[in-house]
Amino acid sequence: PGADASQLQLAWLEEQSSNNKAAAADGYRHLFERMAARCKVDLGCPDPIAMDMKLPDLMKTVSPALPANSMYVFKADGKKLGATWKKVIHDHPELAGKAVASAPEAEWTVLQAKAFDKQDTAAIGKAGLEVSQLLQTDVVFLEVSKPATAWYWYWSSGHLVDEYCSNPGHPGEVDYRTLRQWAGRPDIFVKACHGKPVSKLSGGVVSITDLNAVLYFYYPELRVLRPGAWRSPSEVTRLLTQFMGAHDGPSRFAERATTYKPLP
């Protein structure tokens, strides 16, 4: 947008002449961003550090008591996590109530609280940020809301660095900046992935290609138009937890309460 042919040609020639192999290997998305910068075009890319966690009005209606309301904490010491969560609910009493945590599964600890079923995004955002900041670790929150929407937020060392919504709206209905904000950043989220890739040809390491196959706007009508490509929100979150190397898939709090250790 906003670039004439001569601008675009000059930007492309400069890109080709830069001979930056590292930059060339980072994928089309970064190529577009560099080209846009040379043409002085704003693509609406969010700052990957300390982004604001805000929802457009059309995304604020969520359905309570759905599966996949889970927080994943990387390399969390059980006692420290318990003390941290106690401080979190003191600071955010709207999250008070029964909470349980799993034994670490392949480096991730799964934390579930009854309050997560309310899907209070503002409170969860503050809690995820605080847990990540106090423990200086990675924290991921996965959520499935209605209709046909999967979400994640990813904090690292006290910063919100990535966020994703599988169905933020259609181009034309939602502005381009919002679509970019919620598209997810595979180059950032891949750092949280220590699990199994989809393809056996990748050498057992989760790659950006795996994430690109999942972080896509799976509009509900794709179920009819492209049934082979469409994934349900539950399938999206199952694959994300597989990539992370965490639990094989979030489930309802009540189903886990007997096997998870209670938090104070």
CSV table of N, CA and C in Angstrom, one decimal, residues 48-51 72 74 108 128-141 153-162 188-189 191-192 194:
chain,number,residue,atom,x,y,z
A,48,PRO,N,7.2,-6.6,19.4
A,48,PRO,CA,7.2,-7.9,20.1
A,48,PRO,C,7.4,-7.9,21.6
A,49,ILE,N,7.8,-6.7,22.1
A,49,ILE,CA,8.1,-6.6,23.5
A,49,ILE,C,7.1,-5.7,24.2
A,50,ALA,N,6.5,-6.1,25.3
A,50,ALA,CA,5.6,-5.2,26.1
A,50,ALA,C,4.4,-4.7,25.3
A,51,MET,N,3.8,-5.6,24.5
A,51,MET,CA,2.6,-5.2,23.8
A,51,MET,C,1.4,-5.0,24.8
A,72,TYR,N,0.3,-22.5,31.1
A,72,TYR,CA,1.5,-23.3,31.1
A,72,TYR,C,2.7,-22.5,31.5
A,74,PHE,N,6.8,-22.6,32.3
A,74,PHE,CA,8.0,-23.3,31.9
A,74,PHE,C,9.0,-23.4,33.0
A,108,TRP,N,7.1,-28.3,31.3
A,108,TRP,CA,6.0,-27.4,31.5
A,108,TRP,C,5.2,-27.9,32.7
A,128,GLY,N,-0.9,-13.8,34.0
A,128,GLY,CA,0.2,-14.4,33.2
A,128,GLY,C,1.4,-13.5,33.2
A,129,LEU,N,1.2,-12.2,33.1
A,129,LEU,CA,2.4,-11.3,33.1
A,129,LEU,C,3.1,-11.3,34.4
A,130,GLU,N,2.3,-11.4,35.5
A,130,GLU,CA,2.9,-11.4,36.8
A,130,GLU,C,3.6,-12.7,37.1
A,131,VAL,N,3.1,-13.8,36.7
A,131,VAL,CA,3.7,-15.1,37.0
A,131,VAL,C,5.1,-15.1,36.2
A,132,SER,N,5.0,-14.7,34.9
A,132,SER,CA,6.2,-14.7,34.1
A,132,SER,C,7.3,-13.7,34.7
A,133,GLN,N,6.8,-12.6,35.2
A,133,GLN,CA,7.8,-11.6,35.8
A,133,GLN,C,8.4,-12.1,37.1
A,134,LEU,N,7.6,-12.6,37.9
A,134,LEU,CA,8.1,-13.1,39.3
A,134,LEU,C,9.0,-14.3,39.1
A,135,LEU,N,8.7,-15.2,38.2
A,135,LEU,CA,9.5,-16.4,38.1
A,135,LEU,C,10.5,-16.3,37.0
A,136,GLN,N,10.5,-15.1,36.2
A,136,GLN,CA,11.4,-14.9,35.1
A,136,GLN,C,11.5,-16.1,34.2
A,137,THR,N,10.3,-16.5,33.7
A,137,THR,CA,10.2,-17.7,32.8
A,137,THR,C,9.1,-17.4,31.8
A,138,ASP,N,9.0,-18.4,30.9
A,138,ASP,CA,7.9,-18.4,29.9
A,138,ASP,C,6.6,-18.8,30.4
A,139,VAL,N,5.5,-18.2,30.0
A,139,VAL,CA,4.2,-18.5,30.4
A,139,VAL,C,3.3,-18.4,29.2
A,140,VAL,N,2.5,-19.5,29.0
A,140,VAL,CA,1.6,-19.5,27.8
A,140,VAL,C,0.2,-19.8,28.4
A,141,PHE,N,-0.8,-19.0,28.0
A,141,PHE,CA,-2.2,-19.3,28.3
A,141,PHE,C,-3.0,-19.6,27.1
A,153,TRP,N,-1.8,-16.5,24.5
A,153,TRP,CA,-1.0,-15.3,24.9
A,153,TRP,C,0.3,-15.9,25.4
A,154,TYR,N,1.4,-15.3,25.1
A,154,TYR,CA,2.8,-15.8,25.4
A,154,TYR,C,3.6,-14.7,26.0
A,155,TRP,N,4.0,-14.9,27.3
A,155,TRP,CA,4.8,-14.0,28.0
A,155,TRP,C,6.2,-14.6,28.2
A,156,SER,N,7.2,-13.8,28.1
A,156,SER,CA,8.6,-14.3,28.4
A,156,SER,C,9.3,-13.3,29.3
A,157,SER,N,9.7,-13.8,30.4
A,157,SER,CA,10.5,-12.9,31.4
A,157,SER,C,9.8,-11.6,31.7
A,158,GLY,N,8.4,-11.7,31.9
A,158,GLY,CA,7.7,-10.5,32.3
A,158,GLY,C,7.3,-9.6,31.2
A,159,HIS,N,7.3,-10.1,29.9
A,159,HIS,CA,6.8,-9.3,28.8
A,159,HIS,C,5.9,-10.1,27.9
A,160,LEU,N,4.8,-9.5,27.5
A,160,LEU,CA,3.9,-10.1,26.5
A,160,LEU,C,4.5,-10.0,25.2
A,161,VAL,N,4.9,-11.1,24.6
A,161,VAL,CA,5.7,-11.1,23.4
A,161,VAL,C,4.9,-11.6,22.1
A,162,ASP,N,3.8,-12.3,22.4
A,162,ASP,CA,3.1,-12.8,21.2
A,162,ASP,C,1.6,-13.1,21.7
A,188,ILE,N,8.5,-16.0,17.0
A,188,ILE,CA,8.7,-15.8,18.4
A,188,ILE,C,8.2,-17.0,19.2
A,189,PHE,N,7.0,-17.5,18.8
A,189,PHE,CA,6.4,-18.6,19.6
A,189,PHE,C,7.2,-19.9,19.5
A,191,LYS,N,10.1,-20.4,20.0
A,191,LYS,CA,11.1,-20.5,21.1
A,191,LYS,C,10.4,-21.2,22.3
A,192,ALA,N,9.1,-21.2,22.4
A,192,ALA,CA,8.4,-21.9,23.5
A,192,ALA,C,8.2,-23.4,23.2
A,194,HIS,N,9.1,-27.1,22.6
A,194,HIS,CA,10.2,-28.1,22.9
A,194,HIS,C,9.6,-29.5,22.7
